[in-house]
Amino acid sequence: MVDEANGGCGGESIKERGEKKASCCAPVAVRDVEASKLPASGAGLVAPAAVALKDDMVALPGGTFLMGTDYAHGFPLDGEGPVRPVTVSPFLIDRSPVTNKEFAAFVDATDYRTEAEVFGWSFVFWAHIPEERFEELVEDTVAAAQWWCKVPGAFWRQPEGPGSDVRERGRYPVVHVSWNDAQAYASWASKSLPTEAQWEYAARGGLEQKLYPWGDELTPGGEHRCNVWQGQFPVEDTGEDGFAGSCPVDSFPANGFGLYSVTGNVWEWCGDWFQNSFRAELVQDPIGPANGQGKVMKGGSFLCHASYCNRYRVAARTSNTPDSSTSNIGFRCVRSA
Ligand SMILES: [Ca+2]
Ligand SMILES: [Ca+2]
């Protein structure tokens, strides 16, 4: 059973949603550590010069911005606020989440095995599993969030389990990568995972205190600007924004800093441990606490819906354990300037 895993995004009141442990839309994978040896941390993996990485990063000047929200829309127990001035040093950040094609280059060069492979399973959203193969592919569901299915054999190259592949999804964000996997990729690419402050500064795209990377309206002029959920969660995603599930990283316009796929599509791992408060004295290049249970994730995913898990706002945050993997968590990297 995976019922210790918490799910979220379903059937609660707004109050309950705010009080729920912050891992809405991305369940905790309770891994059986005894069952297998933990994979390499990625330490010692160095990108060979022969591998040509397409390094599509944008250099950001850094500076002081207003981080967080004062909760006209947010979840107080997620620790999104209050709004405070934070200063980040100049850095470079990937224009988009790491794609399947980019992750494949890493795996081809290193034979790295993701945690989903080592543990033998990952979480897949129910609607993406072929109905006729549901019995065959799904070993269990999360008790508190039955739309999350434990699928043996699901990993980044087989996102919906055995029989699926990413051949037509080179430009889609890689998913089923744990924080540890993301960290391994970043080390190999001589990069790192963004701090939450770096991520939020970059996501805001130069706008101050807007809900979304482009402003305060979700669909300005009726136009979709990110890949989230339309319809009744978790039953029917009408895909009005063009996608029921993840989408190519550059499907929607970039933000003011030239970053794609900032909100919606897939959650993105950050380097910091999660804590639902922050240390007010940390105003210059803040990082999370020294340790914790979960790592920060930002940006929301294709499963987010206003009625349910309004966490595709730039100030929104959640977390998951560093060895968890799902079909809606990916990452992008940064490099110091
Ligand atoms: Ca969508
Ligand atoms: Ca996102």
mmCIF file of C-alpha atoms and ligand atoms in Angstrom:
data_model
loop_
_atom_site.group_PDB
_atom_site.id
_atom_site.type_symbol
_atom_site.label_atom_id
_atom_site.label_comp_id
_atom_site.label_asym_id
_atom_site.label_seq_id
_atom_site.Cartn_x
_atom_site.Cartn_y
_atom_site.Cartn_z
ATOM 1 C CA MET A 1 0.000 0.000 0.000
ATOM 2 C CA VAL A 2 1.092 3.530 -0.562
ATOM 3 C CA ASP A 3 -1.559 5.106 1.604
ATOM 4 C CA GLU A 4 0.940 6.881 3.813
ATOM 5 C CA ALA A 5 1.606 8.944 0.765
ATOM 6 C CA ASN A 6 -0.289 12.168 0.832
ATOM 7 C CA GLY A 7 -1.969 13.343 -2.258
ATOM 8 C CA GLY A 8 -4.036 16.446 -2.152
ATOM 9 C CA CYS A 9 -5.913 18.273 -4.818
ATOM 10 C CA GLY A 10 -9.196 16.654 -4.080
ATOM 11 C CA GLY A 11 -12.450 17.077 -2.255
ATOM 12 C CA GLU A 12 -11.320 19.388 0.492
ATOM 13 C CA SER A 13 -12.627 22.768 1.530
ATOM 14 C CA ILE A 14 -10.441 25.792 0.906
ATOM 15 C CA LYS A 15 -9.510 25.754 4.568
ATOM 16 C CA GLU A 16 -8.489 22.122 4.442
ATOM 17 C CA ARG A 17 -6.499 22.774 1.347
ATOM 18 C CA GLY A 18 -4.578 25.517 3.090
ATOM 19 C CA GLU A 19 -3.863 23.286 6.047
ATOM 20 C CA LYS A 20 -2.945 20.224 4.100
ATOM 21 C CA LYS A 21 0.669 19.218 4.124
ATOM 22 C CA ALA A 22 2.072 20.970 1.155
ATOM 23 C CA SER A 23 2.449 18.344 -1.485
ATOM 24 C CA CYS A 24 -0.718 18.903 -3.377
ATOM 25 C CA CYS A 25 -0.757 17.382 -6.843
ATOM 26 C CA ALA A 26 2.451 15.433 -6.257
ATOM 27 C CA PRO A 27 2.234 12.537 -3.812
ATOM 28 C CA VAL A 28 5.062 11.452 -1.577
ATOM 29 C CA ALA A 29 6.571 8.196 -2.777
ATOM 30 C CA VAL A 30 7.124 6.022 0.275
ATOM 31 C CA ARG A 31 10.127 4.167 -1.016
ATOM 32 C CA ASP A 32 11.114 0.766 0.217
ATOM 33 C CA VAL A 33 14.744 1.521 0.942
ATOM 34 C CA GLU A 34 15.376 -2.081 1.953
ATOM 35 C CA ALA A 35 14.282 -3.273 -1.438
ATOM 36 C CA SER A 36 17.142 -1.777 -3.303
ATOM 37 C CA LYS A 37 20.344 0.062 -2.922
ATOM 38 C CA LEU A 38 20.135 3.799 -3.262
ATOM 39 C CA PRO A 39 21.507 5.081 -6.524
ATOM 40 C CA ALA A 40 24.619 7.127 -6.875
ATOM 41 C CA SER A 41 24.171 10.708 -5.802
ATOM 42 C CA GLY A 42 25.680 11.924 -9.001
ATOM 43 C CA ALA A 43 28.893 12.873 -7.258
ATOM 44 C CA GLY A 44 31.772 12.042 -9.522
ATOM 45 C CA LEU A 45 29.661 12.216 -12.649
ATOM 46 C CA VAL A 46 31.258 14.804 -14.859
ATOM 47 C CA ALA A 47 30.061 15.730 -18.300
ATOM 48 C CA PRO A 48 32.630 14.546 -20.794
ATOM 49 C CA ALA A 49 33.747 17.291 -23.116
ATOM 50 C CA ALA A 50 32.630 15.139 -26.025
ATOM 51 C CA VAL A 51 28.985 15.567 -25.074
ATOM 52 C CA ALA A 52 27.728 18.733 -26.643
ATOM 53 C CA LEU A 53 25.168 20.144 -24.267
ATOM 54 C CA LYS A 54 22.838 22.615 -25.861
ATOM 55 C CA ASP A 55 23.254 25.254 -23.244
ATOM 56 C CA ASP A 56 20.184 27.393 -23.590
ATOM 57 C CA MET A 57 20.474 29.569 -20.528
ATOM 58 C CA VAL A 58 19.647 33.187 -19.911
ATOM 59 C CA ALA A 59 21.886 35.457 -17.828
ATOM 60 C CA LEU A 60 19.928 37.414 -15.258
ATOM 61 C CA PRO A 61 21.311 40.540 -13.620
ATOM 62 C CA GLY A 62 20.001 39.746 -10.150
ATOM 63 C CA GLY A 63 18.882 42.471 -7.806
ATOM 64 C CA THR A 64 16.232 43.028 -5.188
ATOM 65 C CA PHE A 65 12.680 41.822 -5.715
ATOM 66 C CA LEU A 66 9.598 41.288 -3.580
ATOM 67 C CA MET A 67 9.339 37.575 -2.818
ATOM 68 C CA GLY A 68 6.236 35.776 -1.580
ATOM 69 C CA THR A 69 2.634 36.933 -1.247
ATOM 70 C CA ASP A 70 0.421 38.532 1.352
ATOM 71 C CA TYR A 71 -2.300 35.935 0.822
ATOM 72 C CA ALA A 72 -5.031 37.515 -1.201
ATOM 73 C CA HIS A 73 -4.869 34.180 -3.037
ATOM 74 C CA GLY A 74 -2.332 31.969 -1.357
ATOM 75 C CA PHE A 75 -2.076 29.284 1.307
ATOM 76 C CA PRO A 76 -0.720 30.597 4.625
ATOM 77 C CA LEU A 77 0.397 27.189 5.826
ATOM 78 C CA ASP A 78 2.536 26.788 2.732
ATOM 79 C CA GLY A 79 4.630 29.677 4.047
ATOM 80 C CA GLU A 80 4.213 31.784 0.928
ATOM 81 C CA GLY A 81 4.433 35.033 2.831
ATOM 82 C CA PRO A 82 4.669 37.639 3.977
ATOM 83 C CA VAL A 83 6.039 39.654 1.108
ATOM 84 C CA ARG A 84 9.660 40.582 1.786
ATOM 85 C CA PRO A 85 12.471 42.185 -0.224
ATOM 86 C CA VAL A 86 15.088 39.625 -1.226
ATOM 87 C CA THR A 87 18.293 40.206 -3.152
ATOM 88 C CA VAL A 88 19.804 37.664 -5.514
ATOM 89 C CA SER A 89 23.235 37.836 -7.139
ATOM 90 C CA PRO A 90 23.537 37.579 -10.932
ATOM 91 C CA PHE A 91 23.105 34.018 -12.252
ATOM 92 C CA LEU A 92 22.243 32.028 -15.358
ATOM 93 C CA ILE A 93 19.149 29.869 -15.572
ATOM 94 C CA ASP A 94 17.859 27.340 -18.102
ATOM 95 C CA ARG A 95 15.260 28.908 -20.355
ATOM 96 C CA SER A 96 13.049 25.856 -19.950
ATOM 97 C CA PRO A 97 12.753 22.740 -17.817
ATOM 98 C CA VAL A 98 15.213 19.976 -18.722
ATOM 99 C CA THR A 99 13.736 18.018 -21.623
ATOM 100 C CA ASN A 100 13.643 14.294 -22.313
ATOM 101 C CA LYS A 101 16.228 14.843 -25.042
ATOM 102 C CA GLU A 102 18.585 16.606 -22.639
ATOM 103 C CA PHE A 103 18.103 14.025 -19.919
ATOM 104 C CA ALA A 104 18.741 11.253 -22.443
ATOM 105 C CA ALA A 105 22.158 12.787 -23.200
ATOM 106 C CA PHE A 106 22.983 12.580 -19.500
ATOM 107 C CA VAL A 107 21.854 8.972 -19.177
ATOM 108 C CA ASP A 108 23.591 7.935 -22.397
ATOM 109 C CA ALA A 109 26.848 9.460 -21.153
ATOM 110 C CA THR A 110 26.730 8.127 -17.610
ATOM 111 C CA ASP A 111 24.402 5.099 -17.520
ATOM 112 C CA TYR A 112 22.747 6.862 -14.609
ATOM 113 C CA ARG A 113 19.735 5.022 -13.220
ATOM 114 C CA THR A 114 16.976 7.175 -11.809
ATOM 115 C CA GLU A 115 15.377 6.352 -8.482
ATOM 116 C CA ALA A 116 12.167 5.347 -10.231
ATOM 117 C CA GLU A 117 14.240 2.641 -11.949
ATOM 118 C CA VAL A 118 16.107 1.615 -8.818
ATOM 119 C CA PHE A 119 12.931 1.337 -6.756
ATOM 120 C CA GLY A 120 11.055 -0.119 -9.705
ATOM 121 C CA TRP A 121 8.049 2.180 -9.865
ATOM 122 C CA SER A 122 6.752 5.733 -10.025
ATOM 123 C CA PHE A 123 3.469 7.636 -9.714
ATOM 124 C CA VAL A 124 1.417 8.166 -12.878
ATOM 125 C CA PHE A 125 -1.773 10.226 -13.130
ATOM 126 C CA TRP A 126 -4.668 7.823 -13.696
ATOM 127 C CA ALA A 127 -6.080 9.406 -16.861
ATOM 128 C CA HIS A 128 -2.822 8.846 -18.744
ATOM 129 C CA ILE A 129 -2.916 5.087 -18.307
ATOM 130 C CA PRO A 130 -4.732 3.303 -21.145
ATOM 131 C CA GLU A 131 -8.079 2.172 -19.736
ATOM 132 C CA GLU A 132 -7.729 -1.325 -21.168
ATOM 133 C CA ARG A 133 -4.360 -1.784 -19.455
ATOM 134 C CA PHE A 134 -5.228 -0.229 -16.111
ATOM 135 C CA GLU A 135 -5.499 -3.548 -14.252
ATOM 136 C CA GLU A 136 -2.264 -4.776 -15.749
ATOM 137 C CA LEU A 137 -0.178 -1.645 -15.138
ATOM 138 C CA VAL A 138 -1.416 -0.259 -11.831
ATOM 139 C CA GLU A 139 -0.240 -1.951 -8.667
ATOM 140 C CA ASP A 140 -1.924 0.408 -6.224
ATOM 141 C CA THR A 141 -3.388 3.874 -5.824
ATOM 142 C CA VAL A 142 -2.823 6.535 -3.183
ATOM 143 C CA ALA A 143 -5.624 6.219 -0.633
ATOM 144 C CA ALA A 144 -6.030 9.953 -0.130
ATOM 145 C CA ALA A 145 -5.594 10.755 -3.802
ATOM 146 C CA GLN A 146 -6.725 7.820 -5.877
ATOM 147 C CA TRP A 147 -5.864 9.490 -9.149
ATOM 148 C CA TRP A 148 -2.215 8.811 -8.346
ATOM 149 C CA CYS A 149 -1.305 5.297 -9.455
ATOM 150 C CA LYS A 150 1.745 3.320 -8.436
ATOM 151 C CA VAL A 151 2.978 1.916 -11.736
ATOM 152 C CA PRO A 152 5.828 -0.625 -11.751
ATOM 153 C CA GLY A 153 8.176 0.076 -14.626
ATOM 154 C CA ALA A 154 7.197 3.733 -14.945
ATOM 155 C CA PHE A 155 10.268 5.939 -15.291
ATOM 156 C CA TRP A 156 11.371 8.877 -17.405
ATOM 157 C CA ARG A 157 11.719 6.887 -20.633
ATOM 158 C CA GLN A 158 8.442 5.023 -20.028
ATOM 159 C CA PRO A 159 6.319 7.800 -18.520
ATOM 160 C CA GLU A 160 3.094 5.762 -18.467
ATOM 161 C CA GLY A 161 4.794 2.473 -17.682
ATOM 162 C CA PRO A 162 5.820 -0.486 -19.877
ATOM 163 C CA GLY A 163 4.729 0.027 -23.458
ATOM 164 C CA SER A 164 4.993 3.821 -23.358
ATOM 165 C CA ASP A 165 7.951 5.844 -24.607
ATOM 166 C CA VAL A 166 9.212 9.388 -25.180
ATOM 167 C CA ARG A 167 10.172 9.040 -28.817
ATOM 168 C CA GLU A 168 7.752 11.776 -29.841
ATOM 169 C CA ARG A 169 8.369 13.780 -26.675
ATOM 170 C CA GLY A 170 11.942 15.029 -27.005
ATOM 171 C CA ARG A 171 10.911 18.609 -26.235
ATOM 172 C CA TYR A 172 8.692 17.643 -23.319
ATOM 173 C CA PRO A 173 10.017 18.156 -19.792
ATOM 174 C CA VAL A 174 11.587 15.044 -18.320
ATOM 175 C CA VAL A 175 9.408 13.646 -15.516
ATOM 176 C CA HIS A 176 9.658 10.800 -12.998
ATOM 177 C CA VAL A 177 12.891 12.374 -11.814
ATOM 178 C CA SER A 178 13.430 12.635 -8.080
ATOM 179 C CA TRP A 179 15.256 15.544 -6.461
ATOM 180 C CA ASN A 180 18.275 13.259 -6.171
ATOM 181 C CA ASP A 181 18.079 12.525 -9.897
ATOM 182 C CA ALA A 182 17.775 16.231 -10.701
ATOM 183 C CA GLN A 183 20.774 16.932 -8.498
ATOM 184 C CA ALA A 184 22.786 14.250 -10.295
ATOM 185 C CA TYR A 185 21.955 15.744 -13.677
ATOM 186 C CA ALA A 186 22.830 19.240 -12.481
ATOM 187 C CA SER A 187 26.219 18.124 -11.110
ATOM 188 C CA TRP A 188 27.003 16.361 -14.346
ATOM 189 C CA ALA A 189 26.138 19.460 -16.358
ATOM 190 C CA SER A 190 28.271 21.649 -14.044
ATOM 191 C CA LYS A 191 25.131 23.397 -12.904
ATOM 192 C CA SER A 192 23.006 23.345 -9.776
ATOM 193 C CA LEU A 193 19.357 23.417 -8.853
ATOM 194 C CA PRO A 194 18.006 26.930 -8.317
ATOM 195 C CA THR A 195 17.395 28.221 -4.845
ATOM 196 C CA GLU A 196 13.752 29.046 -4.305
ATOM 197 C CA ALA A 197 14.678 32.742 -4.344
ATOM 198 C CA GLN A 198 16.456 32.365 -7.691
ATOM 199 C CA TRP A 199 13.531 30.431 -9.115
ATOM 200 C CA GLU A 200 10.935 32.957 -7.985
ATOM 201 C CA TYR A 201 13.014 35.950 -9.087
ATOM 202 C CA ALA A 202 13.423 34.361 -12.529
ATOM 203 C CA ALA A 203 9.779 33.281 -12.720
ATOM 204 C CA ARG A 204 8.526 36.797 -12.041
ATOM 205 C CA GLY A 205 10.282 37.949 -15.196
ATOM 206 C CA GLY A 206 10.855 41.466 -13.938
ATOM 207 C CA LEU A 207 7.230 42.100 -12.898
ATOM 208 C CA GLU A 208 6.561 43.059 -9.314
ATOM 209 C CA GLN A 209 4.118 41.084 -7.180
ATOM 210 C CA LYS A 210 2.029 39.701 -10.034
ATOM 211 C CA LEU A 211 0.187 36.432 -9.619
ATOM 212 C CA TYR A 212 1.578 34.899 -12.804
ATOM 213 C CA PRO A 213 4.754 35.359 -14.838
ATOM 214 C CA TRP A 214 2.841 37.581 -17.272
ATOM 215 C CA GLY A 215 0.488 39.503 -14.947
ATOM 216 C CA ASP A 216 -2.556 39.043 -12.746
ATOM 217 C CA GLU A 217 -4.996 37.510 -15.210
ATOM 218 C CA LEU A 218 -4.855 33.771 -15.827
ATOM 219 C CA THR A 219 -6.136 34.029 -19.390
ATOM 220 C CA PRO A 220 -5.623 37.601 -20.590
ATOM 221 C CA GLY A 221 -7.972 38.328 -23.478
ATOM 222 C CA GLY A 222 -9.214 34.753 -23.202
ATOM 223 C CA GLU A 223 -5.778 33.436 -24.222
ATOM 224 C CA HIS A 224 -4.150 30.570 -22.318
ATOM 225 C CA ARG A 225 -0.632 31.365 -21.161
ATOM 226 C CA CYS A 226 0.292 28.132 -19.409
ATOM 227 C CA ASN A 227 -0.630 24.453 -19.248
ATOM 228 C CA VAL A 228 -2.931 23.791 -16.300
ATOM 229 C CA TRP A 229 -6.200 21.897 -15.831
ATOM 230 C CA GLN A 230 -9.582 22.834 -17.243
ATOM 231 C CA GLY A 231 -12.700 20.928 -16.283
ATOM 232 C CA GLN A 232 -13.641 18.979 -13.207
ATOM 233 C CA PHE A 233 -10.616 17.706 -11.296
ATOM 234 C CA PRO A 234 -9.676 14.862 -11.276
ATOM 235 C CA VAL A 235 -12.347 13.444 -13.516
ATOM 236 C CA GLU A 236 -12.121 15.345 -16.756
ATOM 237 C CA ASP A 237 -9.421 17.580 -18.163
ATOM 238 C CA THR A 238 -10.969 19.236 -21.196
ATOM 239 C CA GLY A 239 -7.541 20.406 -22.332
ATOM 240 C CA GLU A 240 -8.841 23.809 -23.426
ATOM 241 C CA ASP A 241 -5.304 25.155 -23.201
ATOM 242 C CA GLY A 242 -4.293 22.597 -25.820
ATOM 243 C CA PHE A 243 -2.996 19.875 -23.517
ATOM 244 C CA ALA A 244 -4.420 17.283 -21.119
ATOM 245 C CA GLY A 245 -1.101 16.258 -19.621
ATOM 246 C CA SER A 246 2.338 17.767 -20.032
ATOM 247 C CA CYS A 247 3.363 19.659 -23.159
ATOM 248 C CA PRO A 248 6.509 20.719 -25.039
ATOM 249 C CA VAL A 249 8.461 23.207 -22.942
ATOM 250 C CA ASP A 250 7.998 26.101 -25.361
ATOM 251 C CA SER A 251 4.285 25.702 -26.023
ATOM 252 C CA PHE A 252 3.430 29.089 -24.521
ATOM 253 C CA PRO A 253 5.132 32.490 -24.689
ATOM 254 C CA ALA A 254 8.197 33.118 -22.519
ATOM 255 C CA ASN A 255 8.080 35.519 -19.584
ATOM 256 C CA GLY A 256 9.836 38.870 -19.466
ATOM 257 C CA PHE A 257 13.193 37.207 -18.805
ATOM 258 C CA GLY A 258 12.802 34.759 -21.691
ATOM 259 C CA LEU A 259 11.895 31.757 -19.527
ATOM 260 C CA TYR A 260 9.457 29.160 -20.806
ATOM 261 C CA SER A 261 7.073 26.869 -18.990
ATOM 262 C CA VAL A 262 7.456 28.625 -15.662
ATOM 263 C CA THR A 263 3.988 27.945 -14.312
ATOM 264 C CA GLY A 264 1.859 24.927 -15.114
ATOM 265 C CA ASN A 265 3.198 21.975 -17.141
ATOM 266 C CA VAL A 266 5.440 20.360 -14.477
ATOM 267 C CA TRP A 267 6.508 21.232 -10.950
ATOM 268 C CA GLU A 268 10.175 22.134 -10.671
ATOM 269 C CA TRP A 269 12.545 21.021 -7.935
ATOM 270 C CA CYS A 270 14.534 23.699 -6.131
ATOM 271 C CA GLY A 271 17.704 23.165 -4.133
ATOM 272 C CA ASP A 272 16.306 24.248 -0.767
ATOM 273 C CA TRP A 273 14.834 22.142 1.997
ATOM 274 C CA PHE A 274 11.223 23.131 2.600
ATOM 275 C CA GLN A 275 10.060 24.946 5.707
ATOM 276 C CA ASN A 276 6.763 26.806 5.942
ATOM 277 C CA SER A 277 8.407 29.868 7.401
ATOM 278 C CA PHE A 278 11.543 31.791 6.505
ATOM 279 C CA ARG A 279 14.308 33.548 8.365
ATOM 280 C CA ALA A 280 13.675 37.253 7.971
ATOM 281 C CA GLU A 281 17.334 38.107 8.412
ATOM 282 C CA LEU A 282 18.197 36.200 5.252
ATOM 283 C CA VAL A 283 17.721 38.815 2.577
ATOM 284 C CA GLN A 284 20.826 38.264 0.422
ATOM 285 C CA ASP A 285 20.792 35.047 -1.635
ATOM 286 C CA PRO A 286 18.638 33.223 0.914
ATOM 287 C CA ILE A 287 18.623 29.447 1.085
ATOM 288 C CA GLY A 288 16.338 27.124 3.003
ATOM 289 C CA PRO A 289 17.079 25.455 6.332
ATOM 290 C CA ALA A 290 20.066 23.139 6.790
ATOM 291 C CA ASN A 291 17.876 20.053 6.666
ATOM 292 C CA GLY A 292 14.262 18.981 6.397
ATOM 293 C CA GLN A 293 11.813 16.380 5.186
ATOM 294 C CA GLY A 294 11.095 17.669 1.731
ATOM 295 C CA LYS A 295 12.628 19.772 -0.994
ATOM 296 C CA VAL A 296 10.910 22.878 -2.331
ATOM 297 C CA MET A 297 8.998 22.619 -5.595
ATOM 298 C CA LYS A 298 7.727 25.638 -7.519
ATOM 299 C CA GLY A 299 5.556 26.456 -10.480
ATOM 300 C CA GLY A 300 2.630 24.051 -10.404
ATOM 301 C CA SER A 301 1.757 21.494 -13.026
ATOM 302 C CA PHE A 302 -0.742 20.446 -15.671
ATOM 303 C CA LEU A 303 -2.893 19.131 -12.825
ATOM 304 C CA CYS A 304 -3.367 22.504 -11.134
ATOM 305 C CA HIS A 305 -6.812 24.062 -11.196
ATOM 306 C CA ALA A 306 -8.115 27.258 -9.639
ATOM 307 C CA SER A 307 -10.929 25.420 -7.861
ATOM 308 C CA TYR A 308 -8.576 23.032 -6.315
ATOM 309 C CA CYS A 309 -4.893 23.611 -6.085
ATOM 310 C CA ASN A 310 -4.258 27.166 -7.085
ATOM 311 C CA ARG A 311 -0.507 26.659 -6.913
ATOM 312 C CA TYR A 312 0.483 27.793 -10.372
ATOM 313 C CA ARG A 313 1.025 31.299 -8.981
ATOM 314 C CA VAL A 314 4.674 32.368 -8.881
ATOM 315 C CA ALA A 315 4.618 32.775 -5.086
ATOM 316 C CA ALA A 316 3.140 29.298 -4.532
ATOM 317 C CA ARG A 317 5.325 26.546 -3.156
ATOM 318 C CA THR A 318 5.079 22.965 -2.098
ATOM 319 C CA SER A 319 7.480 20.141 -1.344
ATOM 320 C CA ASN A 320 8.147 16.482 -1.726
ATOM 321 C CA THR A 321 10.688 14.051 -0.343
ATOM 322 C CA PRO A 322 13.976 13.957 -2.298
ATOM 323 C CA ASP A 323 13.434 10.389 -3.520
ATOM 324 C CA SER A 324 9.865 10.889 -4.738
ATOM 325 C CA SER A 325 9.031 10.858 -8.418
ATOM 326 C CA THR A 326 5.810 11.453 -10.317
ATOM 327 C CA SER A 327 4.600 12.185 -13.822
ATOM 328 C CA ASN A 328 4.277 15.895 -13.032
ATOM 329 C CA ILE A 329 7.611 16.858 -11.458
ATOM 330 C CA GLY A 330 10.623 18.037 -13.456
ATOM 331 C CA PHE A 331 13.348 20.645 -12.964
ATOM 332 C CA ARG A 332 15.583 23.264 -14.542
ATOM 333 C CA CYS A 333 19.116 24.280 -13.572
ATOM 334 C CA VAL A 334 21.118 27.401 -12.813
ATOM 335 C CA ARG A 335 24.781 28.341 -12.958
ATOM 336 C CA SER A 336 26.552 31.139 -11.158
ATOM 337 C CA ALA A 337 27.416 34.114 -13.300
HETATM 338 CA CA CA B 1 -3.775 21.637 -19.763
HETATM 339 CA CA CA B 2 5.778 24.487 -13.764
#
